[in-house]
Every structure is written in C-alpha cells, then in structure tokens.
Amino acid sequence: MASSPNFQLTDQVALVTGASYGIGRGLAKALARAGATVAVAARSTDALETLVEEIRAEGGTAQAFALDVRDVNHIRACIQDVHGALGRLDILVNNAGLGANHPALDVTEADWDEMMAVNQKGLFFCCQAAGRIMLAQGYGRIINMSSQASLVGIRDHAVYCASKGGVNQLTRVLALEWSASGVTVNAVAPTFIYTPGTAERLDQPAFRQGVLDRLPIGRVGTIDDVAGAVIYLASPAAALVTGTILPVDGGWTAQ
Ligand SMILES: NC(=O)c1ccc[n+]([C@@H]2O[C@H](COP(=O)([O-])OP(=O)(O)OC[C@H]3O[C@@H](n4cnc5c(N)ncnc54)[C@H](OP(=O)(O)O)[C@@H]3O)[C@@H](O)[C@H]2O)c1
C-alpha cells in the first residue's frame, strides 16, 4: 500500500539567506510553520532579530546570523556557525539577491560586479559551504531563488537575467554532482512578487498593467505562492526532484 507523501519539516534545520526583508522573510516564517528550526541570515541584523521574535511568538524556533554573501570567508564562517549552533543543516534556501533594471546601454561595471557578487558568486559559495555539511550527513535540500528572468529575456534587465540564468546552470550542475549522496538541488523561478521591494513599481498603474498583460493568471504573485513551492522542494516528499527549475510564474514563461 502506498504511504502518504511527507511535507513535514519537523526536526530539520533550515538556513534562509536574505531573510531580513521581502520573500526571504516570508519563507523563513513558512519553514518555521512547517516545523523546521530556522537560521535567518542577512546583513540587517535588527530586522532579523525582529523576525526571530515573530517566529518565536508563533511557537517556532529561529536564530539570527549576520551574513554578507559578497564575502566568501564570511559565508564559510556563518554556515559553520549555523551548523555549530543548531547541530545540523538540512535545508538551504539561497534567497539573498539583488534586482535592478536599467537599459543595457546604461549598465556600469559596478552594477555588473555587485549583482554577480550577490546573485551568482554568493549563491554558489553558500551552496558549496552548506553542501560540504549536507554531503557529510548524507541528506540535504538546496533551493536556489531564480526568477522567470532566468528563462526568458526581460527588457531592461540584462544583468539580472544573466545572473539568474547562471543560477539555473549552477543548480543543474550541483544536482548532477550531489544527488546520489542524498543532496537535492533545485531552483524556483517566480514571476513578479508583491513585496516591499517591488511595491513601488507595482503600485504604478502603467507598470502594473504591463506586468498583468503578460501574466495569464491575471494577478502578480504573493510570498505565499513562492513559499508553497519552496516547502515542497524542501520536504521529504520531493526526494526524486533534483536539478529542476520550477516556475512559479502564473504562466509568464508558457508563451
Ligand atoms: N520580488 C520579486 O518580484 C522577485 C521575483 C523573482 C525572483 N525574486 C528573487 O527573490 C529573492 C528575494 O527578492 P525580494 O524581492 O524579496 O528582495 P528584497 O526585498 O530586496 O530582499 C532581498 C534580501 O536579500 C538580502 N541581501 C541583499 N544583499 C545581500 C548580501 N550582500 N548579503 C546577504 N543578504 C543580502 C537583503 O538583506 P540585507 O539587505 O539585510 O542584507 C534582503 O533580505 C531575490 O533573489 C530575487 O532576485 C524576486
């Protein structure tokens, strides 16, 4: 007889990068509600401490860790600290990321370097540091935050599209190298999600209409839409899923 799929994260330790604001903040809460002990990491430690209090007030377990993903030594030290403090590391959600839009002719070298340092280099070395721990324990779930901009071109987003396309390729290669040792690696690729970071643009009627015209589902995404995909990929139920890029995009890339 078939058993039921297991979506519970009880007794698991999850690290969410870029958890101070926006999607990462919501993902940390969702993982805690699913039963995980959550390490929340970013540069804004005051915001992280507030998040930890909010998770604890709901009966969850969380701890804050300072992290700047542009610094590889800092990544390594932070992930060792998480492992040392919480005893395991089962789930890594590589959410820290920058978004920016400029016409390609206006992109500066500094724009390029900053976005690649966070969205690609930082993400890769978080995978590497967490992967060492997960491979040693024989179990792990890595979920990389990609974007619909990894799958199709989006005008005025040249560097962002390039950075997220690279996230997809890193996801595939790490899945090839690590899945046989119990560590799955996947990415989620959301459409526009309404967050404090995107509210300014999405609250402009012309910008919002331009987005909605491309969205077959007829609405922009919410953090809960992303959380559903992340919880699934983080769960034991997704054991056979690895090397995939899961669009959470309301059909944007279906056309
Ligand atoms: N919102 C969308 O429409 C959308 C759509 C598709 C994909 N995404 C992706 O989803 C992720 C989150 O997006 P969001 O909209 O929630 O962004 P956000 O509100 O701007 O939050 C970004 C998070 O990343 C952290 N971060 C930035 N630089 C960092 C660094 N150097 N080291 C550590 N953490 C850093 C920030 O924390 P600190 O500043 O405190 O360090 C913050 O917590 C990103 O990877 C983004 O590309 C977003």
GROMACS .gro file of N, CA, C and O and ligand atoms in nm, residues 17-25 27 41-45 47-48 66-71 74 94-99 114 117-119 123 144-149 160 163-164 188-198 201-202 221 223 226 248, ligand 1:
model
  292
   17THR      N    1   1.892   3.258   0.344
   17THR     CA    2   1.972   3.379   0.326
   17THR      C    3   1.882   3.492   0.275
   17THR      O    4   1.779   3.467   0.211
   18GLY      N    5   1.921   3.615   0.305
   18GLY     CA    6   1.836   3.728   0.265
   18GLY      C    7   1.700   3.722   0.332
   18GLY      O    8   1.598   3.750   0.270
   19ALA      N    9   1.703   3.686   0.462
   19ALA     CA   10   1.576   3.667   0.535
   19ALA      C   11   1.526   3.794   0.603
   19ALA      O   12   1.421   3.792   0.664
   20SER      N   13   1.601   3.903   0.590
   20SER     CA   14   1.563   4.023   0.666
   20SER      C   15   1.439   4.090   0.610
   20SER      O   16   1.362   4.152   0.685
   21TYR      N   17   1.419   4.082   0.478
   21TYR     CA   18   1.307   4.153   0.414
   21TYR      C   19   1.244   4.064   0.307
   21TYR      O   20   1.302   3.964   0.265
   22GLY      N   21   1.126   4.107   0.261
   22GLY     CA   22   1.069   4.053   0.138
   22GLY      C   23   1.041   3.904   0.142
   22GLY      O   24   0.995   3.849   0.243
   23ILE      N   25   1.072   3.839   0.030
   23ILE     CA   26   1.038   3.698   0.014
   23ILE      C   27   1.108   3.612   0.119
   23ILE      O   28   1.047   3.522   0.178
   24GLY      N   29   1.236   3.638   0.143
   24GLY     CA   30   1.311   3.556   0.239
   24GLY      C   31   1.250   3.558   0.377
   24GLY      O   32   1.247   3.455   0.447
   25ARG      N   33   1.201   3.674   0.417
   25ARG     CA   34   1.137   3.687   0.548
   25ARG      C   35   1.013   3.595   0.556
   25ARG      O   36   0.992   3.523   0.653
   27LEU      N   37   0.954   3.334   0.363
   27LEU     CA   38   0.994   3.193   0.353
   27LEU      C   39   1.040   3.140   0.488
   27LEU      O   40   1.011   3.026   0.525
   41ALA      N   41   1.946   3.466   0.797
   41ALA     CA   42   2.075   3.532   0.774
   41ALA      C   43   2.059   3.647   0.674
   41ALA      O   44   1.983   3.638   0.578
   42ALA      N   45   2.132   3.755   0.702
   42ALA     CA   46   2.137   3.872   0.612
   42ALA      C   47   2.230   3.973   0.680
   42ALA      O   48   2.290   3.944   0.784
   43ARG      N   49   2.239   4.093   0.618
   43ARG     CA   50   2.321   4.198   0.680
   43ARG      C   51   2.244   4.277   0.785
   43ARG      O   52   2.303   4.325   0.880
   44SER      N   53   2.114   4.290   0.769
   44SER     CA   54   2.035   4.376   0.859
   44SER      C   55   1.994   4.298   0.983
   44SER      O   56   1.885   4.239   0.990
   45THR      N   57   2.083   4.297   1.082
   45THR     CA   58   2.061   4.208   1.197
   45THR      C   59   1.944   4.253   1.284
   45THR      O   60   1.879   4.169   1.346
   47ALA      N   61   1.660   4.373   1.177
   47ALA     CA   62   1.541   4.317   1.113
   47ALA      C   63   1.533   4.166   1.137
   47ALA      O   64   1.425   4.110   1.156
   48LEU      N   65   1.649   4.100   1.139
   48LEU     CA   66   1.649   3.955   1.165
   48LEU      C   67   1.603   3.926   1.307
   48LEU      O   68   1.529   3.829   1.331
   66ALA      N   69   2.443   3.701   1.123
   66ALA     CA   70   2.486   3.806   1.029
   66ALA      C   71   2.554   3.741   0.910
   66ALA      O   72   2.635   3.649   0.927
   67LEU      N   73   2.521   3.787   0.790
   67LEU     CA   74   2.581   3.729   0.669
   67LEU      C   75   2.582   3.832   0.557
   67LEU      O   76   2.480   3.890   0.523
   68ASP      N   77   2.702   3.850   0.500
   68ASP     CA   78   2.715   3.927   0.375
   68ASP      C   79   2.765   3.829   0.270
   68ASP      O   80   2.881   3.785   0.275
   69VAL      N   81   2.679   3.792   0.175
   69VAL     CA   82   2.715   3.686   0.080
   69VAL      C   83   2.818   3.730  -0.022
   69VAL      O   84   2.864   3.648  -0.103
   70ARG      N   85   2.858   3.858  -0.021
   70ARG     CA   86   2.964   3.902  -0.114
   70ARG      C   87   3.101   3.858  -0.066
   70ARG      O   88   3.198   3.869  -0.141
   71ASP      N   89   3.111   3.810   0.058
   71ASP     CA   90   3.239   3.776   0.120
   71ASP      C   91   3.244   3.625   0.145
   71ASP      O   92   3.173   3.573   0.232
   74HIS      N   93   3.322   3.508   0.490
   74HIS     CA   94   3.208   3.532   0.579
   74HIS      C   95   3.102   3.424   0.561
   74HIS      O   96   3.043   3.375   0.659
   94ASN      N   97   1.866   2.962  -0.075
   94ASN     CA   98   1.956   3.069  -0.123
   94ASN      C   99   1.871   3.179  -0.183
   94ASN      O  100   1.853   3.187  -0.304
   95ASN      N  101   1.820   3.264  -0.094
   95ASN     CA  102   1.725   3.368  -0.139
   95ASN      C  103   1.789   3.505  -0.158
   95ASN      O  104   1.738   3.587  -0.235
   96ALA      N  105   1.901   3.531  -0.089
   96ALA     CA  106   1.961   3.666  -0.098
   96ALA      C  107   1.983   3.701  -0.245
   96ALA      O  108   2.041   3.623  -0.321
   97GLY      N  109   1.937   3.817  -0.283
   97GLY     CA  110   1.952   3.854  -0.423
   97GLY      C  111   1.919   4.000  -0.444
   97GLY      O  112   1.844   4.060  -0.367
   98LEU      N  113   1.976   4.053  -0.550
   98LEU     CA  114   1.951   4.192  -0.589
   98LEU      C  115   1.874   4.193  -0.720
   98LEU      O  116   1.896   4.110  -0.807
   99GLY      N  117   1.786   4.292  -0.734
   99GLY     CA  118   1.719   4.315  -0.861
   99GLY      C  119   1.744   4.458  -0.903
   99GLY      O  120   1.748   4.545  -0.818
  114GLU      N  121   2.837   4.409  -0.871
  114GLU     CA  122   2.757   4.396  -0.749
  114GLU      C  123   2.651   4.287  -0.765
  114GLU      O  124   2.633   4.203  -0.677
  117ALA      N  125   2.813   3.945  -0.778
  117ALA     CA  126   2.871   3.908  -0.648
  117ALA      C  127   2.764   3.851  -0.555
  117ALA      O  128   2.791   3.757  -0.479
  118VAL      N  129   2.645   3.905  -0.561
  118VAL     CA  130   2.538   3.857  -0.471
  118VAL      C  131   2.463   3.740  -0.535
  118VAL      O  132   2.452   3.631  -0.476
  119ASN      N  133   2.413   3.761  -0.658
  119ASN     CA  134   2.320   3.664  -0.717
  119ASN      C  135   2.388   3.535  -0.762
  119ASN      O  136   2.324   3.429  -0.762
  123LEU      N  137   2.568   3.304  -0.402
  123LEU     CA  138   2.482   3.185  -0.404
  123LEU      C  139   2.566   3.058  -0.419
  123LEU      O  140   2.546   2.960  -0.347
  144ASN      N  141   1.749   2.716  -0.467
  144ASN     CA  142   1.805   2.843  -0.513
  144ASN      C  143   1.694   2.933  -0.567
  144ASN      O  144   1.607   2.887  -0.643
  145MET      N  145   1.700   3.062  -0.530
  145MET     CA  146   1.599   3.155  -0.577
  145MET      C  147   1.641   3.209  -0.713
  145MET      O  148   1.733   3.288  -0.725
  146SER      N  149   1.573   3.159  -0.816
  146SER     CA  150   1.596   3.208  -0.951
  146SER      C  151   1.485   3.306  -0.983
  146SER      O  152   1.437   3.379  -0.894
  147SER      N  153   1.440   3.311  -1.104
  147SER     CA  154   1.339   3.408  -1.148
  147SER      C  155   1.291   3.367  -1.286
  147SER      O  156   1.363   3.300  -1.360
  148GLN      N  157   1.171   3.412  -1.322
  148GLN     CA  158   1.129   3.395  -1.461
  148GLN      C  159   1.229   3.460  -1.556
  148GLN      O  160   1.241   3.419  -1.672
  149ALA      N  161   1.304   3.557  -1.504
  149ALA     CA  162   1.405   3.627  -1.585
  149ALA      C  163   1.525   3.537  -1.616
  149ALA      O  164   1.614   3.577  -1.691
  160TYR      N  165   2.044   4.123  -1.460
  160TYR     CA  166   1.960   4.036  -1.375
  160TYR      C  167   1.931   3.904  -1.447
  160TYR      O  168   1.945   3.796  -1.388
  163SER      N  169   2.238   3.693  -1.450
  163SER     CA  170   2.271   3.638  -1.318
  163SER      C  171   2.180   3.520  -1.284
  163SER      O  172   2.226   3.418  -1.231
  164LYS      N  173   2.053   3.531  -1.316
  164LYS     CA  174   1.959   3.424  -1.279
  164LYS      C  175   1.971   3.305  -1.376
  164LYS      O  176   1.948   3.190  -1.336
  188VAL      N  177   1.361   2.773  -0.775
  188VAL     CA  178   1.227   2.823  -0.806
  188VAL      C  179   1.243   2.953  -0.885
  188VAL      O  180   1.335   3.030  -0.861
  189ALA      N  181   1.153   2.972  -0.979
  189ALA     CA  182   1.164   3.084  -1.072
  189ALA      C  183   1.034   3.165  -1.069
  189ALA      O  184   0.945   3.144  -1.153
  190PRO      N  185   1.022   3.258  -0.973
  190PRO     CA  186   0.896   3.333  -0.961
  190PRO      C  187   0.881   3.443  -1.066
  190PRO      O  188   0.980   3.497  -1.118
  191THR      N  189   0.755   3.478  -1.090
  191THR     CA  190   0.722   3.599  -1.163
  191THR      C  191   0.733   3.718  -1.068
  191THR      O  192   0.791   3.707  -0.959
  192PHE      N  193   0.680   3.833  -1.106
  192PHE     CA  194   0.678   3.948  -1.015
  192PHE      C  195   0.600   3.913  -0.889
  192PHE      O  196   0.484   3.870  -0.898
  193ILE      N  197   0.664   3.930  -0.775
  193ILE     CA  198   0.601   3.903  -0.646
  193ILE      C  199   0.584   4.036  -0.574
  193ILE      O  200   0.679   4.118  -0.570
  194TYR      N  201   0.467   4.057  -0.518
  194TYR     CA  202   0.442   4.184  -0.448
  194TYR      C  203   0.513   4.181  -0.313
  194TYR      O  204   0.481   4.102  -0.225
  195THR      N  205   0.618   4.262  -0.300
  195THR     CA  206   0.695   4.271  -0.175
  195THR      C  207   0.723   4.420  -0.151
  195THR      O  208   0.704   4.503  -0.242
  196PRO      N  209   0.775   4.453  -0.033
  196PRO     CA  210   0.813   4.593  -0.012
  196PRO      C  211   0.910   4.642  -0.121
  196PRO      O  212   0.903   4.758  -0.162
  197GLY      N  213   0.995   4.552  -0.172
  197GLY     CA  214   1.093   4.592  -0.274
  197GLY      C  215   1.033   4.620  -0.411
  197GLY      O  216   1.085   4.700  -0.487
  198THR      N  217   0.922   4.551  -0.444
  198THR     CA  218   0.862   4.570  -0.577
  198THR      C  219   0.737   4.658  -0.570
  198THR      O  220   0.684   4.696  -0.675
  201ARG      N  221   0.719   4.990  -0.778
  201ARG     CA  222   0.692   4.976  -0.922
  201ARG      C  223   0.553   4.920  -0.948
  201ARG      O  224   0.480   4.969  -1.034
  202LEU      N  225   0.515   4.816  -0.871
  202LEU     CA  226   0.385   4.751  -0.899
  202LEU      C  227   0.268   4.840  -0.861
  202LEU      O  228   0.156   4.819  -0.910
  221GLY      N  229   0.229   3.771  -0.820
  221GLY     CA  230   0.246   3.666  -0.719
  221GLY      C  231   0.252   3.722  -0.578
  221GLY      O  232   0.272   3.842  -0.556
  223ILE      N  233   0.407   3.621  -0.166
  223ILE     CA  234   0.513   3.544  -0.100
  223ILE      C  235   0.463   3.403  -0.069
  223ILE      O  236   0.538   3.305  -0.080
  226VAL      N  237   0.528   3.163  -0.349
  226VAL     CA  238   0.667   3.114  -0.353
  226VAL      C  239   0.690   3.013  -0.241
  226VAL      O  240   0.755   2.910  -0.260
  248VAL      N  241   0.724   2.959  -1.086
  248VAL     CA  242   0.606   2.997  -1.005
  248VAL      C  243   0.566   3.131  -1.064
  248VAL      O  244   0.589   3.236  -1.006
  256LIG     N1  245   1.025   4.022  -0.573
  256LIG     C1  246   1.014   3.966  -0.695
  256LIG     O1  247   0.931   4.005  -0.777
  256LIG     C2  248   1.108   3.854  -0.733
  256LIG     C3  249   1.077   3.778  -0.847
  256LIG     C4  250   1.159   3.672  -0.883
  256LIG     C5  251   1.272   3.643  -0.806
  256LIG     N2  252   1.299   3.718  -0.696
  256LIG     C6  253   1.418   3.684  -0.618
  256LIG     O2  254   1.379   3.655  -0.484
  256LIG     C7  255   1.484   3.694  -0.394
  256LIG     C8  256   1.430   3.789  -0.290
  256LIG     O3  257   1.375   3.901  -0.356
  256LIG     P1  258   1.294   4.015  -0.275
  256LIG     O4  259   1.205   4.082  -0.374
  256LIG     O5  260   1.236   3.960  -0.151
  256LIG     O6  261   1.414   4.115  -0.244
  256LIG     P2  262   1.433   4.224  -0.128
  256LIG     O7  263   1.302   4.259  -0.064
  256LIG     O8  264   1.514   4.332  -0.190
  256LIG     O9  265   1.521   4.145  -0.021
  256LIG     C9  266   1.648   4.099  -0.059
  256LIG    C10  267   1.711   4.025   0.058
  256LIG    O10  268   1.843   3.990   0.017
  256LIG    C11  269   1.931   4.031   0.117
  256LIG     N3  270   2.062   4.066   0.065
  256LIG    C12  271   2.093   4.157  -0.030
  256LIG     N4  272   2.227   4.168  -0.043
  256LIG    C13  273   2.280   4.081   0.047
  256LIG    C14  274   2.413   4.048   0.083
  256LIG     N5  275   2.519   4.104   0.024
  256LIG     N6  276   2.432   3.954   0.178
  256LIG    C15  277   2.326   3.895   0.239
  256LIG     N7  278   2.198   3.923   0.210
  256LIG    C16  279   2.177   4.017   0.115
  256LIG    C17  280   1.866   4.150   0.184
  256LIG    O11  281   1.912   4.159   0.320
  256LIG     P3  282   2.014   4.270   0.379
  256LIG    O12  283   1.998   4.392   0.295
  256LIG    O13  284   1.967   4.283   0.519
  256LIG    O14  285   2.148   4.205   0.368
  256LIG    C18  286   1.718   4.111   0.182
  256LIG    O15  287   1.686   4.035   0.295
  256LIG    C19  288   1.595   3.752  -0.481
  256LIG    O16  289   1.690   3.651  -0.510
  256LIG    C20  290   1.520   3.794  -0.607
  256LIG    O17  291   1.603   3.800  -0.720
  256LIG    C21  292   1.220   3.823  -0.658
   0.00000   0.00000   0.00000
